[in-house]
PDB file of C-alpha atoms in Angstrom:
ATOM      1  CA  MET A   1       0.000   0.000   0.000  1.00  0.00           C
ATOM      2  CA  ASP A   2       1.412   3.415  -0.924  1.00  0.00           C
ATOM      3  CA  ALA A   3       1.810   6.247   1.608  1.00  0.00           C
ATOM      4  CA  VAL A   4      -1.251   8.181   0.406  1.00  0.00           C
ATOM      5  CA  ALA A   5      -3.565   5.160   0.645  1.00  0.00           C
ATOM      6  CA  ALA A   6      -2.101   4.181   4.030  1.00  0.00           C
ATOM      7  CA  SER A   7      -2.650   7.720   5.344  1.00  0.00           C
ATOM      8  CA  CYS A   8      -6.271   7.728   4.136  1.00  0.00           C
ATOM      9  CA  SER A   9      -6.849   4.344   5.746  1.00  0.00           C
ATOM     10  CA  HIS A  10      -5.475   5.571   9.098  1.00  0.00           C
ATOM     11  CA  ILE A  11      -7.644   8.705   8.962  1.00  0.00           C
ATOM     12  CA  GLU A  12     -10.796   6.785   8.117  1.00  0.00           C
ATOM     13  CA  ARG A  13     -10.191   4.246  10.896  1.00  0.00           C
ATOM     14  CA  ALA A  14      -9.332   6.913  13.474  1.00  0.00           C
ATOM     15  CA  LEU A  15     -12.160   9.342  12.692  1.00  0.00           C
ATOM     16  CA  GLY A  16     -14.721   7.322  10.735  1.00  0.00           C
ATOM     17  CA  LYS A  17     -17.019   6.479  13.657  1.00  0.00           C
ATOM     18  CA  SER A  18     -17.533  10.118  14.619  1.00  0.00           C
ATOM     19  CA  PRO A  19     -20.834  11.649  13.440  1.00  0.00           C
ATOM     20  CA  ALA A  20     -18.890  14.895  12.834  1.00  0.00           C
ATOM     21  CA  PHE A  21     -16.590  13.214  10.260  1.00  0.00           C
ATOM     22  CA  ARG A  22     -17.275  13.220   6.517  1.00  0.00           C
ATOM     23  CA  LYS A  23     -15.284  12.043   3.534  1.00  0.00           C
ATOM     24  CA  VAL A  24     -15.614  14.760   0.882  1.00  0.00           C
ATOM     25  CA  GLU A  25     -13.607  13.037  -1.847  1.00  0.00           C
ATOM     26  CA  ASP A  26     -10.488  10.905  -2.157  1.00  0.00           C
ATOM     27  CA  CYS A  27      -7.832  12.265   0.208  1.00  0.00           C
ATOM     28  CA  LEU A  28     -10.116  15.039   1.547  1.00  0.00           C
ATOM     29  CA  TYR A  29     -12.127  14.899   4.760  1.00  0.00           C
ATOM     30  CA  VAL A  30     -13.931  17.351   7.026  1.00  0.00           C
ATOM     31  CA  VAL A  31     -14.766  17.322  10.738  1.00  0.00           C
ATOM     32  CA  LYS A  32     -17.130  19.807  12.394  1.00  0.00           C
ATOM     33  CA  GLN A  33     -16.222  20.740  15.929  1.00  0.00           C
ATOM     34  CA  GLY A  34     -17.682  23.704  17.761  1.00  0.00           C
ATOM     35  CA  SER A  35     -18.056  26.644  15.399  1.00  0.00           C
ATOM     36  CA  THR A  36     -15.325  25.433  13.069  1.00  0.00           C
ATOM     37  CA  TYR A  37     -14.829  22.994  10.238  1.00  0.00           C
ATOM     38  CA  VAL A  38     -11.505  21.178  10.092  1.00  0.00           C
ATOM     39  CA  MET A  39     -10.343  19.949   6.693  1.00  0.00           C
ATOM     40  CA  ILE A  40      -7.946  17.024   6.448  1.00  0.00           C
ATOM     41  CA  ASN A  41      -6.093  16.646   3.177  1.00  0.00           C
ATOM     42  CA  VAL A  42      -3.626  13.884   2.284  1.00  0.00           C
ATOM     43  CA  LEU A  43      -0.968  15.164  -0.098  1.00  0.00           C
ATOM     44  CA  PRO A  44       1.592  13.050  -1.978  1.00  0.00           C
ATOM     45  CA  THR A  45       5.176  14.301  -1.565  1.00  0.00           C
ATOM     46  CA  GLY A  46       7.416  11.657  -3.149  1.00  0.00           C
ATOM     47  CA  LYS A  47       9.811  12.884  -5.844  1.00  0.00           C
ATOM     48  CA  GLU A  48      10.269   9.819  -8.040  1.00  0.00           C
ATOM     49  CA  ASN A  49       6.971   8.144  -7.232  1.00  0.00           C
ATOM     50  CA  PRO A  50       4.588  10.789  -5.840  1.00  0.00           C
ATOM     51  CA  THR A  51       2.609   8.364  -3.665  1.00  0.00           C
ATOM     52  CA  ASP A  52       5.719   6.908  -1.924  1.00  0.00           C
ATOM     53  CA  LYS A  53       5.557   9.652   0.697  1.00  0.00           C
ATOM     54  CA  ALA A  54       2.683  11.723   2.034  1.00  0.00           C
ATOM     55  CA  VAL A  55       1.856  14.490   4.442  1.00  0.00           C
ATOM     56  CA  VAL A  56      -1.467  15.136   6.116  1.00  0.00           C
ATOM     57  CA  ARG A  57      -2.479  18.787   6.239  1.00  0.00           C
ATOM     58  CA  VAL A  58      -5.052  19.657   8.881  1.00  0.00           C
ATOM     59  CA  LEU A  59      -6.543  23.093   8.298  1.00  0.00           C
ATOM     60  CA  ALA A  60      -9.354  25.190   9.713  1.00  0.00           C
ATOM     61  CA  GLN A  61     -10.688  28.293   8.039  1.00  0.00           C
ATOM     62  CA  VAL A  62     -11.062  30.482  11.105  1.00  0.00           C
ATOM     63  CA  VAL A  63     -12.588  33.699   9.702  1.00  0.00           C
ATOM     64  CA  CYS A  64     -13.757  34.796   6.244  1.00  0.00           C
ATOM     65  CA  GLY A  65     -13.990  38.428   5.128  1.00  0.00           C
ATOM     66  CA  VAL A  66     -11.679  39.809   7.811  1.00  0.00           C
ATOM     67  CA  ARG A  67     -10.268  43.353   7.543  1.00  0.00           C
ATOM     68  CA  PRO A  68      -6.606  42.923   6.546  1.00  0.00           C
ATOM     69  CA  GLU A  69      -4.969  45.248   9.063  1.00  0.00           C
ATOM     70  CA  ALA A  70      -1.344  45.371  10.132  1.00  0.00           C
ATOM     71  CA  SER A  71      -2.362  44.858  13.772  1.00  0.00           C
ATOM     72  CA  LEU A  72      -4.112  41.596  12.822  1.00  0.00           C
ATOM     73  CA  PHE A  73      -1.037  40.299  11.015  1.00  0.00           C
ATOM     74  CA  ARG A  74       1.184  41.275  13.952  1.00  0.00           C
ATOM     75  CA  GLN A  75      -1.142  39.519  16.406  1.00  0.00           C
ATOM     76  CA  LEU A  76      -1.209  36.351  14.278  1.00  0.00           C
ATOM     77  CA  LEU A  77       2.611  36.288  14.153  1.00  0.00           C
ATOM     78  CA  ILE A  78       2.810  36.701  17.932  1.00  0.00           C
ATOM     79  CA  LEU A  79       0.348  33.837  18.375  1.00  0.00           C
ATOM     80  CA  ASN A  80       2.397  31.655  15.994  1.00  0.00           C
ATOM     81  CA  GLY A  81       5.364  32.113  18.321  1.00  0.00           C
ATOM     82  CA  GLN A  82       3.329  31.150  21.390  1.00  0.00           C
ATOM     83  CA  LEU A  83       1.364  28.143  20.154  1.00  0.00           C
ATOM     84  CA  ARG A  84       2.868  24.691  20.658  1.00  0.00           C
ATOM     85  CA  PHE A  85       2.210  23.674  17.060  1.00  0.00           C
ATOM     86  CA  GLY A  86       0.477  24.862  13.918  1.00  0.00           C
ATOM     87  CA  ALA A  87       0.345  28.368  12.534  1.00  0.00           C
ATOM     88  CA  PHE A  88      -2.106  31.062  11.588  1.00  0.00           C
ATOM     89  CA  ALA A  89      -1.983  32.493   8.078  1.00  0.00           C
ATOM     90  CA  TYR A  90      -3.807  35.107   6.058  1.00  0.00           C
ATOM     91  CA  VAL A  91      -5.152  34.218   2.589  1.00  0.00           C
ATOM     92  CA  PRO A  92      -5.905  37.338   0.506  1.00  0.00           C
ATOM     93  CA  ASP A  93      -8.382  35.499  -1.734  1.00  0.00           C
ATOM     94  CA  GLY A  94     -11.482  35.775   0.442  1.00  0.00           C
ATOM     95  CA  ASP A  95      -9.710  37.660   3.243  1.00  0.00           C
ATOM     96  CA  LEU A  96      -9.391  34.422   5.190  1.00  0.00           C
ATOM     97  CA  VAL A  97      -7.581  33.660   8.406  1.00  0.00           C
ATOM     98  CA  ILE A  98      -6.661  29.988   8.569  1.00  0.00           C
ATOM     99  CA  PHE A  99      -4.971  27.783  11.131  1.00  0.00           C
ATOM    100  CA  CYS A 100      -2.957  24.850   9.794  1.00  0.00           C
ATOM    101  CA  HIS A 101      -0.704  22.042  10.965  1.00  0.00           C
ATOM    102  CA  THR A 102       0.921  19.313   8.847  1.00  0.00           C
ATOM    103  CA  ILE A 103       2.041  15.867   9.998  1.00  0.00           C
ATOM    104  CA  LEU A 104       3.826  13.017   8.251  1.00  0.00           C
ATOM    105  CA  GLY A 105       1.566  10.459   6.660  1.00  0.00           C
ATOM    106  CA  GLY A 106       2.205   6.932   5.490  1.00  0.00           C
ATOM    107  CA  ALA A 107       2.018   3.445   6.927  1.00  0.00           C
ATOM    108  CA  GLU A 108       3.734   4.495  10.162  1.00  0.00           C
ATOM    109  CA  MET A 109       1.351   7.384  10.859  1.00  0.00           C
ATOM    110  CA  ASP A 110       0.035   7.198  14.409  1.00  0.00           C
ATOM    111  CA  PRO A 111      -3.792   7.346  14.503  1.00  0.00           C
ATOM    112  CA  ARG A 112      -3.577   9.036  17.922  1.00  0.00           C
ATOM    113  CA  GLU A 113      -1.530  11.813  16.322  1.00  0.00           C
ATOM    114  CA  ILE A 114      -4.206  12.513  13.715  1.00  0.00           C
ATOM    115  CA  LEU A 115      -6.886  12.563  16.423  1.00  0.00           C
ATOM    116  CA  ALA A 116      -4.833  14.947  18.568  1.00  0.00           C
ATOM    117  CA  THR A 117      -4.021  17.168  15.585  1.00  0.00           C
ATOM    118  CA  VAL A 118      -7.642  17.477  14.453  1.00  0.00           C
ATOM    119  CA  HIS A 119      -8.752  18.113  18.026  1.00  0.00           C
ATOM    120  CA  ASP A 120      -6.117  20.778  18.685  1.00  0.00           C
ATOM    121  CA  VAL A 121      -6.617  22.562  15.336  1.00  0.00           C
ATOM    122  CA  ALA A 122     -10.361  22.683  16.038  1.00  0.00           C
ATOM    123  CA  LEU A 123      -9.832  24.010  19.560  1.00  0.00           C
ATOM    124  CA  VAL A 124      -7.507  26.786  18.412  1.00  0.00           C
ATOM    125  CA  ALA A 125      -9.808  27.801  15.542  1.00  0.00           C
ATOM    126  CA  ASP A 126     -12.915  27.668  17.743  1.00  0.00           C
ATOM    127  CA  ASP A 127     -11.174  29.714  20.438  1.00  0.00           C
ATOM    128  CA  TYR A 128      -9.875  32.468  18.176  1.00  0.00           C
ATOM    129  CA  ASP A 129     -12.689  32.865  15.617  1.00  0.00           C
ATOM    130  CA  ASP A 130     -14.909  34.943  17.926  1.00  0.00           C
ATOM    131  CA  ARG A 131     -11.970  37.083  19.067  1.00  0.00           C
ATOM    132  CA  ILE A 132     -10.868  37.859  15.510  1.00  0.00           C
ATOM    133  CA  VAL A 133     -14.407  38.653  14.323  1.00  0.00           C
ATOM    134  CA  ALA A 134     -14.989  40.961  17.300  1.00  0.00           C
ATOM    135  CA  ARG A 135     -11.856  42.977  16.569  1.00  0.00           C
ATOM    136  CA  TYR A 136     -11.379  42.728  12.781  1.00  0.00           C
ATOM    137  CA  GLY A 137     -14.805  41.865  11.392  1.00  0.00           C
ATOM    138  CA  GLY A 138     -15.659  39.024   9.061  1.00  0.00           C
ATOM    139  CA  GLN A 139     -17.592  35.845   9.768  1.00  0.00           C
ATOM    140  CA  ARG A 140     -16.858  32.591  11.523  1.00  0.00           C
ATOM    141  CA  MET A 141     -16.926  29.648   9.139  1.00  0.00           C
ATOM    142  CA  GLN A 142     -20.025  28.233  10.838  1.00  0.00           C
ATOM    143  CA  ASP A 143     -21.827  31.498  10.041  1.00  0.00           C
ATOM    144  CA  VAL A 144     -20.659  31.360   6.409  1.00  0.00           C
ATOM    145  CA  VAL A 145     -21.935  27.787   6.039  1.00  0.00           C
ATOM    146  CA  GLU A 146     -25.269  28.581   7.717  1.00  0.00           C
ATOM    147  CA  GLN A 147     -25.783  31.669   5.537  1.00  0.00           C
ATOM    148  CA  SER A 148     -24.988  29.648   2.431  1.00  0.00           C
ATOM    149  CA  ALA A 149     -27.527  26.993   3.460  1.00  0.00           C
ATOM    150  CA  LEU A 150     -30.202  29.635   4.055  1.00  0.00           C
ATOM    151  CA  ASN A 151     -29.449  31.246   0.709  1.00  0.00           C
ATOM    152  CA  HIS A 152     -29.768  27.848  -0.958  1.00  0.00           C
ATOM    153  CA  LEU A 153     -33.080  27.113   0.776  1.00  0.00           C
ATOM    154  CA  PHE A 154     -34.610  30.525   0.153  1.00  0.00           C
ATOM    155  CA  GLY A 155     -33.151  31.285  -3.272  1.00  0.00           C
ATOM    156  CA  GLY A 156     -30.548  33.808  -2.178  1.00  0.00           C
ATOM    157  CA  ALA A 157     -33.065  36.014  -0.373  1.00  0.00           C
ATOM    158  CA  ALA A 158     -32.304  34.806   3.114  1.00  0.00           C
ATOM    159  CA  SER A 159     -31.157  37.186   5.770  1.00  0.00           C
ATOM    160  CA  PRO A 160     -31.821  37.007   9.492  1.00  0.00           C
ATOM    161  CA  ASP A 161     -33.833  40.273   9.357  1.00  0.00           C
ATOM    162  CA  ARG A 162     -36.021  39.118   6.492  1.00  0.00           C
ATOM    163  CA  PHE A 163     -36.618  35.737   8.142  1.00  0.00           C
ATOM    164  CA  ASP A 164     -37.781  37.428  11.361  1.00  0.00           C
ATOM    165  CA  GLU A 165     -40.118  39.763   9.421  1.00  0.00           C
ATOM    166  CA  ASP A 166     -41.782  36.808   7.705  1.00  0.00           C
ATOM    167  CA  LEU A 167     -42.712  35.263  11.056  1.00  0.00           C
TER     168      LEU A 167
END
């Protein structure tokens, strides 16, 4: 079994029984925890044979539509120096703040490590999303997903104010 397939197998065994776990497509999974969604992506990294080696990237989109201010970037860098693992980053496309950590995949990947990584990434994202939104604007990812669902259900006309008026 190649490293990518072995990594996917470990992830599915470790997280598959959780009702919060979903397989999105090959090598891509999502877990909902608190107000955040954690994405797990298995990436091949071998040079000669790409699937000989793999890494597992665990990422949470913390805030969408944030105001890109120097004080935010400074605060994220300070946090990166204080956290025991993982790092915050800013993605200009969508004005996103993400939190990400990558571990080694493959046959020797420890299922407890993937559980701990997903758990810790979710905790950090869930802890900081409200703080970032309060100071720099934007939306938590849970709010983005809920708004998208409402828009889908009501044909793009959904807003909390309009919903309340209709009642």
